[in-house]
Amino acid sequence: MNQNPQGPFKHYERPHNSRTMINKSGSKYWMILMVLIVIIIVALVPVVHHLAANSETSNRVVELQKATKKRKRVTEKKTSKTQINAKVKDRAKKKTLSKPKVQAQDRPAETKVKQYTVQSGDSLTSIADKFNLTVNDLAQLNQLNPEDQVNAGQKLRVK
């Protein structure tokens, strides 16, 4: 092709310089900016997902723990009521049966149940250790769950 055309078709001439060369330096900065934005987004998506998932999970765990504690308390109350009813029935049966009278000196000495006022910092374990009891015995004596916490000022029965 002739590089020096003459006539009306001069505008069809092929340019010597590429059009992309005009803004070459500006496009580099835009490209670097876009790459940085993509890297930041890729890095933040897992972090945000993890944080969102953990807050939902922790809320659900708390709700499940509360529901489980309520169920345990209800079942404990039911079992304690049935145990009390069974004991009352047994006592009634024993009273109706004729027993030989036992004199006062033949009776075993009854142990008095003492009360202990919970101090700040006490737990069922520390109280049980003070009175040579197991935590389960202390909890059962006071109709508590062994995992329950005790509050300062609360009165507990101890042997």
mmCIF file of C-alpha atoms in Angstrom:
data_model
loop_
_atom_site.group_PDB
_atom_site.id
_atom_site.type_symbol
_atom_site.label_atom_id
_atom_site.label_comp_id
_atom_site.label_asym_id
_atom_site.label_seq_id
_atom_site.Cartn_x
_atom_site.Cartn_y
_atom_site.Cartn_z
ATOM 1 C CA MET A 1 0.000 0.000 0.000
ATOM 2 C CA ASN A 2 1.065 3.466 -0.684
ATOM 3 C CA GLN A 3 1.856 5.450 2.487
ATOM 4 C CA ASN A 4 1.258 8.805 0.821
ATOM 5 C CA PRO A 5 -2.181 8.485 -0.680
ATOM 6 C CA GLN A 6 -3.718 11.223 -2.690
ATOM 7 C CA GLY A 7 -7.344 11.942 -3.204
ATOM 8 C CA PRO A 8 -10.536 11.815 -1.208
ATOM 9 C CA PHE A 9 -9.813 8.513 0.593
ATOM 10 C CA LYS A 10 -7.056 9.777 2.867
ATOM 11 C CA HIS A 11 -9.100 9.116 6.021
ATOM 12 C CA TYR A 12 -8.975 5.366 5.306
ATOM 13 C CA GLU A 13 -5.309 5.331 5.851
ATOM 14 C CA ARG A 14 -3.991 2.983 8.532
ATOM 15 C CA PRO A 15 -2.572 4.889 11.560
ATOM 16 C CA HIS A 16 1.100 4.403 12.353
ATOM 17 C CA ASN A 17 0.684 4.473 16.178
ATOM 18 C CA SER A 18 -1.621 2.214 18.142
ATOM 19 C CA ARG A 19 -4.621 3.921 19.747
ATOM 20 C CA THR A 20 -4.027 2.092 23.037
ATOM 21 C CA MET A 21 -0.658 3.751 23.398
ATOM 22 C CA ILE A 22 -2.341 7.090 24.059
ATOM 23 C CA ASN A 23 -3.529 6.225 27.646
ATOM 24 C CA LYS A 24 -1.040 3.468 28.417
ATOM 25 C CA SER A 25 0.183 4.965 31.730
ATOM 26 C CA GLY A 26 -3.369 5.717 33.001
ATOM 27 C CA SER A 27 -4.608 2.214 32.300
ATOM 28 C CA LYS A 28 -1.765 0.702 34.369
ATOM 29 C CA TYR A 29 -2.984 2.499 37.480
ATOM 30 C CA TRP A 30 -6.569 1.431 36.892
ATOM 31 C CA MET A 31 -5.444 -2.143 36.394
ATOM 32 C CA ILE A 32 -3.408 -2.107 39.633
ATOM 33 C CA LEU A 33 -6.380 -0.607 41.507
ATOM 34 C CA MET A 34 -8.750 -3.260 40.183
ATOM 35 C CA VAL A 35 -6.365 -6.084 41.132
ATOM 36 C CA LEU A 36 -6.018 -4.702 44.673
ATOM 37 C CA ILE A 37 -9.780 -4.440 45.067
ATOM 38 C CA VAL A 38 -10.239 -8.035 43.909
ATOM 39 C CA ILE A 39 -7.553 -9.257 46.328
ATOM 40 C CA ILE A 40 -9.150 -7.395 49.237
ATOM 41 C CA ILE A 41 -12.600 -8.786 48.441
ATOM 42 C CA VAL A 42 -11.271 -12.325 48.105
ATOM 43 C CA ALA A 43 -9.521 -11.968 51.465
ATOM 44 C CA LEU A 44 -12.518 -10.469 53.290
ATOM 45 C CA VAL A 45 -15.250 -12.836 52.088
ATOM 46 C CA PRO A 46 -14.121 -15.810 54.223
ATOM 47 C CA VAL A 47 -13.563 -13.578 57.255
ATOM 48 C CA VAL A 48 -17.033 -12.053 57.043
ATOM 49 C CA HIS A 49 -18.594 -15.449 56.422
ATOM 50 C CA HIS A 50 -16.808 -16.900 59.461
ATOM 51 C CA LEU A 51 -17.909 -14.039 61.708
ATOM 52 C CA ALA A 52 -21.508 -14.255 60.540
ATOM 53 C CA ALA A 53 -21.601 -18.024 60.952
ATOM 54 C CA ASN A 54 -20.105 -17.879 64.457
ATOM 55 C CA SER A 55 -22.597 -15.357 65.786
ATOM 56 C CA GLU A 56 -25.524 -17.469 64.586
ATOM 57 C CA THR A 57 -23.941 -20.638 65.933
ATOM 58 C CA SER A 58 -23.179 -19.156 69.335
ATOM 59 C CA ASN A 59 -26.735 -17.826 69.644
ATOM 60 C CA ARG A 60 -28.090 -21.234 68.714
ATOM 61 C CA VAL A 61 -25.806 -22.970 71.210
ATOM 62 C CA VAL A 62 -26.991 -20.648 73.995
ATOM 63 C CA GLU A 63 -30.625 -21.332 73.092
ATOM 64 C CA LEU A 64 -30.017 -25.092 73.071
ATOM 65 C CA GLN A 65 -28.266 -24.946 76.455
ATOM 66 C CA LYS A 66 -31.180 -23.031 77.975
ATOM 67 C CA ALA A 67 -33.690 -25.495 76.532
ATOM 68 C CA THR A 68 -31.674 -28.447 77.835
ATOM 69 C CA LYS A 69 -31.470 -26.959 81.343
ATOM 70 C CA LYS A 70 -35.224 -26.382 81.366
ATOM 71 C CA ARG A 71 -35.853 -29.992 80.310
ATOM 72 C CA LYS A 72 -33.513 -31.278 83.027
ATOM 73 C CA ARG A 73 -35.248 -29.206 85.692
ATOM 74 C CA VAL A 74 -38.694 -30.388 84.570
ATOM 75 C CA THR A 75 -37.624 -34.037 84.594
ATOM 76 C CA GLU A 76 -35.922 -33.610 87.980
ATOM 77 C CA LYS A 77 -39.064 -32.061 89.427
ATOM 78 C CA LYS A 78 -41.157 -34.911 88.021
ATOM 79 C CA THR A 79 -38.829 -37.561 89.407
ATOM 80 C CA SER A 80 -38.585 -35.845 92.784
ATOM 81 C CA LYS A 81 -42.393 -35.621 92.998
ATOM 82 C CA THR A 82 -42.768 -39.298 92.140
ATOM 83 C CA GLN A 83 -40.078 -40.201 94.687
ATOM 84 C CA ILE A 84 -41.840 -38.148 97.359
ATOM 85 C CA ASN A 85 -45.163 -39.778 96.513
ATOM 86 C CA ALA A 86 -43.550 -43.223 96.718
ATOM 87 C CA LYS A 87 -41.980 -42.394 100.098
ATOM 88 C CA VAL A 88 -45.314 -41.139 101.455
ATOM 89 C CA LYS A 89 -47.021 -44.337 100.331
ATOM 90 C CA ASP A 90 -44.277 -46.469 101.894
ATOM 91 C CA ARG A 91 -44.599 -44.600 105.203
ATOM 92 C CA ALA A 92 -48.355 -45.043 105.172
ATOM 93 C CA LYS A 93 -47.946 -48.774 104.606
ATOM 94 C CA LYS A 94 -45.378 -49.057 107.371
ATOM 95 C CA LYS A 95 -47.647 -47.252 109.832
ATOM 96 C CA THR A 96 -50.544 -49.540 109.076
ATOM 97 C CA LEU A 97 -48.473 -52.652 109.740
ATOM 98 C CA SER A 98 -48.147 -53.560 113.368
ATOM 99 C CA LYS A 99 -44.666 -53.040 114.723
ATOM 100 C CA PRO A 100 -43.343 -53.835 118.114
ATOM 101 C CA LYS A 101 -42.747 -50.692 120.084
ATOM 102 C CA VAL A 102 -39.142 -49.685 120.339
ATOM 103 C CA GLN A 103 -37.986 -47.921 123.414
ATOM 104 C CA ALA A 104 -36.148 -44.624 123.151
ATOM 105 C CA GLN A 105 -32.825 -46.108 124.152
ATOM 106 C CA ASP A 106 -32.977 -48.672 121.317
ATOM 107 C CA ARG A 107 -33.482 -46.032 118.611
ATOM 108 C CA PRO A 108 -30.429 -44.884 116.660
ATOM 109 C CA ALA A 109 -29.491 -41.285 117.251
ATOM 110 C CA GLU A 110 -30.946 -39.107 114.510
ATOM 111 C CA THR A 111 -28.545 -36.718 112.844
ATOM 112 C CA LYS A 112 -29.616 -33.137 112.786
ATOM 113 C CA VAL A 113 -29.471 -31.416 109.447
ATOM 114 C CA LYS A 114 -27.423 -28.243 109.599
ATOM 115 C CA GLN A 115 -27.767 -25.229 107.369
ATOM 116 C CA TYR A 116 -24.892 -23.443 105.713
ATOM 117 C CA THR A 117 -25.109 -19.925 104.271
ATOM 118 C CA VAL A 118 -23.210 -19.666 100.993
ATOM 119 C CA GLN A 119 -20.386 -17.131 101.043
ATOM 120 C CA SER A 120 -19.023 -15.188 98.094
ATOM 121 C CA GLY A 121 -16.732 -17.419 96.026
ATOM 122 C CA ASP A 122 -18.246 -20.691 97.284
ATOM 123 C CA SER A 123 -19.211 -23.463 94.918
ATOM 124 C CA LEU A 124 -20.952 -26.784 95.441
ATOM 125 C CA THR A 125 -17.553 -28.473 95.292
ATOM 126 C CA SER A 126 -15.947 -26.282 97.959
ATOM 127 C CA ILE A 127 -18.962 -26.601 100.266
ATOM 128 C CA ALA A 128 -19.060 -30.374 99.786
ATOM 129 C CA ASP A 129 -15.356 -30.562 100.662
ATOM 130 C CA LYS A 130 -15.898 -28.514 103.861
ATOM 131 C CA PHE A 131 -18.531 -30.959 105.116
ATOM 132 C CA ASN A 132 -16.967 -34.180 103.765
ATOM 133 C CA LEU A 133 -19.777 -34.747 101.253
ATOM 134 C CA THR A 134 -19.794 -35.480 97.569
ATOM 135 C CA VAL A 135 -21.163 -32.852 95.216
ATOM 136 C CA ASN A 136 -23.952 -35.227 94.178
ATOM 137 C CA ASP A 137 -24.959 -35.833 97.824
ATOM 138 C CA LEU A 138 -24.997 -32.105 98.545
ATOM 139 C CA ALA A 139 -26.979 -31.373 95.376
ATOM 140 C CA GLN A 140 -29.470 -34.144 96.110
ATOM 141 C CA LEU A 141 -29.893 -33.001 99.709
ATOM 142 C CA ASN A 142 -30.772 -29.502 98.464
ATOM 143 C CA GLN A 143 -32.674 -30.626 95.365
ATOM 144 C CA LEU A 144 -30.170 -28.984 93.022
ATOM 145 C CA ASN A 145 -28.492 -30.003 89.818
ATOM 146 C CA PRO A 146 -24.773 -30.789 90.444
ATOM 147 C CA GLU A 147 -23.841 -28.393 87.602
ATOM 148 C CA ASP A 148 -25.841 -25.499 89.076
ATOM 149 C CA GLN A 149 -24.143 -22.505 90.623
ATOM 150 C CA VAL A 150 -24.932 -21.279 94.099
ATOM 151 C CA ASN A 151 -25.441 -17.658 95.038
ATOM 152 C CA ALA A 152 -23.983 -15.830 98.025
ATOM 153 C CA GLY A 153 -26.513 -15.743 100.857
ATOM 154 C CA GLN A 154 -28.272 -18.910 99.697
ATOM 155 C CA LYS A 155 -28.942 -21.407 102.484
ATOM 156 C CA LEU A 156 -28.008 -25.033 101.902
ATOM 157 C CA ARG A 157 -28.694 -28.102 104.008
ATOM 158 C CA VAL A 158 -25.608 -30.054 105.037
ATOM 159 C CA LYS A 159 -25.199 -33.091 107.295
#
